[in-house]
């Protein structure tokens, strides 16, 4: 009860201060009057009695202070007093407040914007029950991954998932989630713009393991996993429910046709749940047992060799992540060793395969792997921008101290402690910092939309970048640190004054800026630091931009311009396997008739499509080649592939129209494969086979030039090409390479030609090759563009800081300049005097920045391509830019100084 009473008293002292003060004075007055009355009753005169009462009670002022101290709210009262004074002081200097707040808003906002993306991609937990108990099994970045041939440890087949689900001892539940492919809602998939939805095929325990209840209706149960095709149900997202059904309660129970098959909507998820894939908003969840109906012509449910599922489990009570990792990895190896996994699909490197188990509370994400490194790099860049902004504001505070030097001196002379004044000045700095932070949040919200466009993620639904408690706490923490960072040194220097000179109005010595005649006052040190950080940022931006240019100009071995890429899925449209060859040729002939098409061909994997095939081989007449020397990439291509794409044949011939079913199996190998397996000999006529299909022997008929067709940064792989028309029935999708003058102009005519084909296949992708290449280096685009923006911002802040210091220093030397001009100095000498001081600061900053560049070379080296971290051309360009900026920043106050009237200057104080 006593503590409750003290709390009540403290709250009243804060929020009803005047009443509490009045009560305190009334109580002290009451005791004084009572004591006086007692003395009067004892026979003293009233005046004598009052003096005696004062002596008996003691110093009333001291008692008042002691009573206030007992409330333990003095520090809050003092802070509120300082806060009111700071707000009033900043309001009286609107120009200073605006410039300082905007400088900080840019720095803090940039940090908040990048952190918002980091939070959304890396840190934010799924809105599910106890997300910290979830664990991802395999590689959580392979959200659309699919592999055929051997079992894998990063994605899993349906039979392997069942074994892991039923035999593990560490999870209370283990669910599976896989891509559904393109979902056409309705029946007319040949429409110009058919309605589509984003879906996931999930196991029946998906919602139960995540702990996500239904907002309407119900979710899936274990019964929905019992047999294929027996659960034609879907659960839709709240967002899709609102978009398609306008939030109608009657949507539950309605029919929804997906890829021509009818499903019944049984539930709606909560508004905050967008699925387990970060960066993608799922519209429809479909039972895993309905895979054959959703993907007509494909059967993944009983195929051990088709790996396409991501797994996530909920840890049992008391089980750690490390224990789960060890247990699942051991179980995977036991399934292989005990013969549960068919021997024919066990890869050669099975001993090196390990199943990873990682925290799953943040969900699965392909964006996380792609953009985590670039965003962390950008986080370092914007931190340097914030430091430059802090230096700018610190310089502004030092300049502002000129006008306040008398004020501070008078307060010190009247007995104010230096620590008390420092606290007051720090409060002003913190108010500025939090004002900048508030503006920075608004700036970050605007900037994040632009960032999402750069990484090609729909801002409205894919990533939630609205400020949450984590982001606001981060901004508040950065603002607090920033306020102390730029405010402490100026506060200490502003209160370090000599009272006698200051009170004599000698305000020409700025507190801390030029005191003592020191050659390098604190303001100039800040400018040097700004230029050093600017050089570091501009050097990094230049290196990243040149890396992007190098990648864009890299010789691929063929002409990247003038190619349109088309990916179609005939199997999903109902084309049977025995007709795929005829379909491939028929579609090829139809595309060649489209006006504007100069040539066309096709392939299995395409160019920069994100799909790659590899295998192990055996060369006829040679001993078995050990792993990994037997690993090669391959592609199946159509007739004229090398001619259409523009890949030179350096020996022999390419793939022609006669290379079809029933003809000799032939292959074209690239130069890397020829050098590796057939050094110092003619590879034409050599034979090899894939180790998992030894009955298919290929004879080498040609050698093609090494090309980059999937990755720009990596080395060219050993690769061979075989005729697609010899094995068309084994393929499920086709990539068409269409040569034309203007790929963008041909998109709609090609789409129309595909729609008019019978039957019309599903179009998975249609884009110029250059767009695919740019997408493959999306993180380089992001880092190059944003580092350039932040580098220019840093340069602008540094130039403003340099201009401010030189302008102020020049104004302080007005008297000196007047004397020089009176003694005969011309305008050129005065201008050079100012420029010399400016360039001295700039060159000092450049020298320090060069040391920083040398120290940070290892950090950026791994992100560069085609140049070193010490690239002379980039360094020279950045130095020239900084010197030019310094000249401009110094020329403006220098030019103003040359117009000084000597007569007026000699009277200047």
Coordinates of C-alpha atoms in Angstrom, one line a residue, residues 141 516 650:
X141 CA 15.0 -20.5 -50.4
X516 CA 42.7 29.0 -29.0
X650 CA 34.1 -24.1 -84.3

